[in-house]
Short mmCIF file of C-alpha atoms in Angstrom, two decimals:
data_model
loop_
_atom_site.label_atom_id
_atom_site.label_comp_id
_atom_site.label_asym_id
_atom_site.label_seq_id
_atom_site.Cartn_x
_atom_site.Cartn_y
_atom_site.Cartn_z
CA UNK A 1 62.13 -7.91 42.64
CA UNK A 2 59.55 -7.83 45.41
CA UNK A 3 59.56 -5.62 49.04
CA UNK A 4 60.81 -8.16 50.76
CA UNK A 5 64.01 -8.05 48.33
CA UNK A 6 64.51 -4.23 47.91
CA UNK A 7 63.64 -3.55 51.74
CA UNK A 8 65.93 -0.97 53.61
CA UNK A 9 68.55 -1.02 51.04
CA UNK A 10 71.09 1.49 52.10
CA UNK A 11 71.00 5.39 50.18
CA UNK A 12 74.43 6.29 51.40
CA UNK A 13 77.49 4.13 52.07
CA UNK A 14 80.83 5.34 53.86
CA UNK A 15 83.45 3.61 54.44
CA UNK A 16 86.84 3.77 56.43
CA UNK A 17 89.09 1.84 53.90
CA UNK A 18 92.04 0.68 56.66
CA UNK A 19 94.58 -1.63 56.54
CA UNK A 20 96.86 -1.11 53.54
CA UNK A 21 99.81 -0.77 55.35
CA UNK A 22 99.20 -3.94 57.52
CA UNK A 23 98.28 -5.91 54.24
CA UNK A 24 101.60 -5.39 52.95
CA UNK A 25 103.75 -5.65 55.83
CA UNK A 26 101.80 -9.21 56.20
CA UNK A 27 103.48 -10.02 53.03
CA UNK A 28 107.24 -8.83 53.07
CA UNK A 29 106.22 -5.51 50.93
CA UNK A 30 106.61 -1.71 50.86
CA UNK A 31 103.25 0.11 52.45
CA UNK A 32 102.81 1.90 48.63
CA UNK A 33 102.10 -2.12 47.81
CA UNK A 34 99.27 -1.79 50.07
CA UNK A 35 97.94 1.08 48.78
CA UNK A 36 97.91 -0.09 44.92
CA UNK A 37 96.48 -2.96 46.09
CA UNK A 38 93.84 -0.79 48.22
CA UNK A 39 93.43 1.28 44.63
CA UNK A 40 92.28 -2.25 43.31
CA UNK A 41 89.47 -2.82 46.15
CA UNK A 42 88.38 0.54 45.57
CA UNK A 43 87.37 -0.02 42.32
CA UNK A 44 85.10 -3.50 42.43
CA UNK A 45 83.44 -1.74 45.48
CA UNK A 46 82.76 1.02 43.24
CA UNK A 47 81.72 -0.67 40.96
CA UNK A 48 79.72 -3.01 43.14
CA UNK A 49 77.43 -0.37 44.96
CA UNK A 50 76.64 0.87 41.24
CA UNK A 51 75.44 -2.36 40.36
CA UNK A 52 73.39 -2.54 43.86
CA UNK A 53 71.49 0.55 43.37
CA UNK A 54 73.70 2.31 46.20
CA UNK A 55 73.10 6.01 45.48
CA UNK A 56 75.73 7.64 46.85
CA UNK A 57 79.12 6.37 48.53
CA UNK A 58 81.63 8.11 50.42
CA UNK A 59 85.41 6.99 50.31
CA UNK A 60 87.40 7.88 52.90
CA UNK A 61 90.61 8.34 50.87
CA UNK A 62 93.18 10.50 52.57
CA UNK A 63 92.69 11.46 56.11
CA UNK A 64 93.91 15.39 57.15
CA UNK A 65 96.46 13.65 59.61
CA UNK A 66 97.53 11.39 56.91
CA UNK A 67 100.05 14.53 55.56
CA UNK A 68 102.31 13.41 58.55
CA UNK A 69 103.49 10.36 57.49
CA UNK A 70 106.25 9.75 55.64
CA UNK A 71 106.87 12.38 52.65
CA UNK A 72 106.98 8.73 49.95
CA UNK A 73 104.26 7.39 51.38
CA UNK A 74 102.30 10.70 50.80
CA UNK A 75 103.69 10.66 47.50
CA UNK A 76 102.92 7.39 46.67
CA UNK A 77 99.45 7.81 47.70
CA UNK A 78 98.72 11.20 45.44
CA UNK A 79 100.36 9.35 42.61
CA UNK A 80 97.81 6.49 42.97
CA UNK A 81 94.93 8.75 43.43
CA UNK A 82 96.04 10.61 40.17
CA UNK A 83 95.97 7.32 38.59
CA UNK A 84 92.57 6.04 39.99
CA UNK A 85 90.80 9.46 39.07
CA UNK A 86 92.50 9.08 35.13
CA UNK A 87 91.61 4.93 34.65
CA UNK A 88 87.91 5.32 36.07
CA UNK A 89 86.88 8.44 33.98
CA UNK A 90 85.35 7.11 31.54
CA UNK A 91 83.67 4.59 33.70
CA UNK A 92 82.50 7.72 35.82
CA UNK A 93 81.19 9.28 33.26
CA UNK A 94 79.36 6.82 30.96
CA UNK A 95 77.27 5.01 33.85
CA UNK A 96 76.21 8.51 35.36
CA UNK A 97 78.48 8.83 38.18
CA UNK A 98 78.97 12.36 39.61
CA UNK A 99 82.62 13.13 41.25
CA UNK A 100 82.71 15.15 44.27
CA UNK A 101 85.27 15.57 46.52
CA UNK A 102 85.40 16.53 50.65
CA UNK A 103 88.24 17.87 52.60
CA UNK A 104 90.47 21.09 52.26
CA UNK A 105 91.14 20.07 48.59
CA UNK A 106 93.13 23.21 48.22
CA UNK A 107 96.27 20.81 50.17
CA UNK A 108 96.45 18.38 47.19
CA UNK A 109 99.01 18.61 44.64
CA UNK A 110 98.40 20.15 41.21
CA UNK A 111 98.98 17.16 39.72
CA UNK A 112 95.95 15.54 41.38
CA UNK A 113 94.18 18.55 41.38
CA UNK A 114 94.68 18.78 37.27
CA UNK A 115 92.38 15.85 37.10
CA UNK A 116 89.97 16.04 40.01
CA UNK A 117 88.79 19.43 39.13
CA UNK A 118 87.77 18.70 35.29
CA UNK A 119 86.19 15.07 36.00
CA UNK A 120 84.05 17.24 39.33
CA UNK A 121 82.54 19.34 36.43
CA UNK A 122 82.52 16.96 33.52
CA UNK A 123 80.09 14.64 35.99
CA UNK A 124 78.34 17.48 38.21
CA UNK A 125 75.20 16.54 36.03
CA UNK A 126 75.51 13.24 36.98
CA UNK A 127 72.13 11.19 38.66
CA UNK A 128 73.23 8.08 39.36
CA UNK A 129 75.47 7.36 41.80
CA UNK A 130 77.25 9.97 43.66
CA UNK A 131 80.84 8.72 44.84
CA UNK A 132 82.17 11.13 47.42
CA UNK A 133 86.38 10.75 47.74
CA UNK A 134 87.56 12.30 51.28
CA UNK A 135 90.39 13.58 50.60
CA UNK A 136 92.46 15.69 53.17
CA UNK A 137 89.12 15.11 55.21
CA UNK A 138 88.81 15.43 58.99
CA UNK A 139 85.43 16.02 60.19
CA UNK A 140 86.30 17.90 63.17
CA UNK A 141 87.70 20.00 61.01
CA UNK A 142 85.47 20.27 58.71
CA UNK A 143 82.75 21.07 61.71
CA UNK A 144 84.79 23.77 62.56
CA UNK A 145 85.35 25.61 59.03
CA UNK A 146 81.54 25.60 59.19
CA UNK A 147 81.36 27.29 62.92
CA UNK A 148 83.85 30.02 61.60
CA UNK A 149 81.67 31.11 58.61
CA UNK A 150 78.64 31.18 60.62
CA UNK A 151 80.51 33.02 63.25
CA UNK A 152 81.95 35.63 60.79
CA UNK A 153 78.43 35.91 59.34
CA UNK A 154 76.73 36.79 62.80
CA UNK A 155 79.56 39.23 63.34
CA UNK A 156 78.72 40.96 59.99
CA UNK A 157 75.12 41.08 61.03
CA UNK A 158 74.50 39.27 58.08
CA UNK A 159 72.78 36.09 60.61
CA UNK A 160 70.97 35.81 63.38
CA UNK A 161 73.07 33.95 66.34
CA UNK A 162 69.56 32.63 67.14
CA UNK A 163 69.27 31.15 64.03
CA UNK A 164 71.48 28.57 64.05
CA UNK A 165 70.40 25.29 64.44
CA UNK A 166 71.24 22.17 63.10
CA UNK A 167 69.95 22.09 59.58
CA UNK A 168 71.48 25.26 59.16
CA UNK A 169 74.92 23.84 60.31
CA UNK A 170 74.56 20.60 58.16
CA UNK A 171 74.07 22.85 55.12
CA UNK A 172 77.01 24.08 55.53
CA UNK A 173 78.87 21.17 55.69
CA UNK A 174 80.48 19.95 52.29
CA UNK A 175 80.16 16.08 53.75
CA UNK A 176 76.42 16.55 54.10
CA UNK A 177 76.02 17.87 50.28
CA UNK A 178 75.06 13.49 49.90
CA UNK A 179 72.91 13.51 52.29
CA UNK A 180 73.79 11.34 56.20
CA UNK A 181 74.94 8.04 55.70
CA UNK A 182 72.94 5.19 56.18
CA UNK A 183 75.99 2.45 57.11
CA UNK A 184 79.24 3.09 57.87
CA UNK A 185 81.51 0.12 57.09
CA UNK A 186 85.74 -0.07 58.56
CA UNK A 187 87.67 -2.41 57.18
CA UNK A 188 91.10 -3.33 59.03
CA UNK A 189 89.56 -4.63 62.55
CA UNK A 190 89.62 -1.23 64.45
CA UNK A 191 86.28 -0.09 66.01
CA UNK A 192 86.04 3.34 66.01
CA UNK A 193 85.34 6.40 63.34
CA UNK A 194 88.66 8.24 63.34
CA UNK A 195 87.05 11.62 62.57
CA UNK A 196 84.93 10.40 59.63
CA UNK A 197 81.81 12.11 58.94
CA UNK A 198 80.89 12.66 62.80
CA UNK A 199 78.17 14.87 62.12
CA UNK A 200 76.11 12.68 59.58
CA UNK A 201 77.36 9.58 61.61
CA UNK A 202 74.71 10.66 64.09
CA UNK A 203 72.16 7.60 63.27
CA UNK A 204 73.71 5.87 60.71
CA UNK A 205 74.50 2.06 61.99
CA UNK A 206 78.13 0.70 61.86
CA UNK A 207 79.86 -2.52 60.62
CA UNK A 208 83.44 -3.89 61.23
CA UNK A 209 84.74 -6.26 60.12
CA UNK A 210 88.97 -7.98 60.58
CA UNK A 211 89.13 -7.98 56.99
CA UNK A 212 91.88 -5.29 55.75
CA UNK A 213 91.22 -2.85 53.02
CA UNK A 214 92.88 -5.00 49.81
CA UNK A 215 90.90 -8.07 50.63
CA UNK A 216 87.67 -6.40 51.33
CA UNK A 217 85.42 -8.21 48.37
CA UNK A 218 82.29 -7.67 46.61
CA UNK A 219 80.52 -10.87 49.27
CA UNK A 220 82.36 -8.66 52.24
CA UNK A 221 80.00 -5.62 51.05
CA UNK A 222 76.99 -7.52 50.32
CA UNK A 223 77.39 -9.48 54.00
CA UNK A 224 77.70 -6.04 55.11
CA UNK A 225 74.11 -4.52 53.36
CA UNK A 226 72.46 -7.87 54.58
CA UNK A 227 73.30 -7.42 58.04
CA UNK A 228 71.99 -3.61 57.68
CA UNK A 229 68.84 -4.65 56.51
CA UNK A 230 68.44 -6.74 59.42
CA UNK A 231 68.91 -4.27 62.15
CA UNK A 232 65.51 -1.76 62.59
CA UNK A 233 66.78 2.02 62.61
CA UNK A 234 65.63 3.91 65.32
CA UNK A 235 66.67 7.33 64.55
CA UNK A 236 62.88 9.22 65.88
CA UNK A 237 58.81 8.71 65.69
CA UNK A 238 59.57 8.18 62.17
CA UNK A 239 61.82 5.37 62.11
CA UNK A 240 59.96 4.12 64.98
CA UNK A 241 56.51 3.86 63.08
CA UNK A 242 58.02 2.52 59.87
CA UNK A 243 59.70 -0.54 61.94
CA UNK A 244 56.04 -1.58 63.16
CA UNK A 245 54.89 -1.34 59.65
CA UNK A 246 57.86 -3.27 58.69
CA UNK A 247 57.53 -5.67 61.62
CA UNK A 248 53.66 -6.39 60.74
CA UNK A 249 54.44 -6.77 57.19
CA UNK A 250 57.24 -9.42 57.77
CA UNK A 251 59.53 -7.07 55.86
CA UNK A 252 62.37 -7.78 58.64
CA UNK A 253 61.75 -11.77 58.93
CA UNK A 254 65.03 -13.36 59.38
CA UNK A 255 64.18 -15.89 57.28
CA UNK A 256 63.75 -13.86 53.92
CA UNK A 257 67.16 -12.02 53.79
CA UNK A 258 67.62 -9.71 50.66
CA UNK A 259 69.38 -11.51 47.56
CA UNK A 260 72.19 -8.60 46.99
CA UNK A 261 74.70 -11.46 45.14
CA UNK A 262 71.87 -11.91 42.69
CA UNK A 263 70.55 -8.83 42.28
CA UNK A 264 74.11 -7.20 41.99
CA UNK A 265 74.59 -9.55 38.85
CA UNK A 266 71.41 -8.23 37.23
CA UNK A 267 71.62 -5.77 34.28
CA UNK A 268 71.04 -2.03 35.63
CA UNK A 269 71.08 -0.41 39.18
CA UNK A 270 68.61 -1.54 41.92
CA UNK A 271 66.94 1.21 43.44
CA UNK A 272 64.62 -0.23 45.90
CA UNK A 273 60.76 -0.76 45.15
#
């Protein structure tokens, strides 16, 4: 694998997995069909960015608004999440994968939270991959947790108001524990965030695509990365001054797109150069 191929390959992946519900109304079906089928796409994109190199992905699984729908569609959902976090253990734990989860976790039920918790510590010493579920995740939120304990800390004297800035902010946010995200990807054919990850969302580039959640394949991911490594960030002097290099170099010529199919089906994670 030479530059050219390994160039710009995306550190951290979110994505906004929409259009479960739509994907089984389409076909005649409860919305729980959607989600079981969702569970399914979940898992080959897992599985996917593992094979890619990807080094740490961020699901967003279960939105803090989602608790106002319907009490067996909630249900439905936390009994599918229980089942996703008991199947994929062992494939967690024996390729290195470390758990973590974002969100007011304290909200889920004890019978997810009887097998979140011990797979979180079984794979905290995990290098890897990092896959990040948000679950009962709204980054507003979130942002605002983060202003109260800052707030409570200046009261206390414990902090200088004139402190914060924000790196210190960022620290304290559980979302930025894997670092900013590099691409945000939405399935479903909406444009638009819906409160997910807004503060690491600051310079990381965005892809939509019409595809809904359950059909979202492992070509729909790596059409996604290709198109990433296409665009030149621009998030400072930095990024500025490593596009020229790139640009001189031919590292963003058109006409030599990264092989992620063919990498993805080689033996062992990619991690650039």
């Amino acid at each position: 694998m030479n530059l050219v191929e390994a160039r710009n390959l995306p550190r951290h992946v979110g994505i906004i997995m929409d259009g479960n519900g739509r994907w089984a109304e389409l076909r005649g079906e409860p919305r729980e069909a959607g989600h079981k089928a969702g569970s399914a796409a979940v898992r080959r994109i897992v599985r996917a960015c593992r094979k890619l190199g990807v080094e740490a992905l961020t699901l967003y699984a279960f939105s803090e608004q989602n608790w106002a729908r319907p009490r067996g569609e909630v249900d439905a959902l936390m009994g599918l999440l229980r089942e996703f976090l008991m199947s994929e253990r062992g494939e967690i734990l024996d390729n290195d994968i470390r758990l973590v989860a974002i969100g007011d976790i304290s909200r889920l039920p004890e019978v997810v939270r009887e097998v979140l918790d011990p797979l979180r510590t079984a794979s905290a010493g995990n290098m890897k991959m990092t896959l990040a579920l948000a679950l009962s995740y709204g980054a507003r939120e979130e942002i605002a947790a983060a202003a109260r304990e800052l707030a409570k800390e200046a009261v206390a004297g414990k902090l200088d108001p004139e402190a914060i800035d924000g790196a210190l902010l960022a620290a304290r946010l559980p979302s930025q524990s894997v670092g900013e995200p590099d691409l945000i990807l939405r399935t479903g054919g909406e444009q638009r965030l819906s409160n997910f990850l807004l503060y690491g969302a600051a310079y990381a580039e965005l892809s939509f695509t019409e595809r809904l959640w359950p059909d979202f394949t492992e070509d729909d991911l790596f059409a996604a990365i290709a198109a990433y490594q296409q665009r030149l960030r621009d998030a400072g002097p930095a990024d500025r001054a490593q596009g020229d290099a790139a640009r001189a170099n031919g590292a963003l010529d058109a006409d030599r797109p990264w092989r992620a199919r063919e990498l993805a089906a080689q033996d062992g994670p990619r991690t650039g150069v």
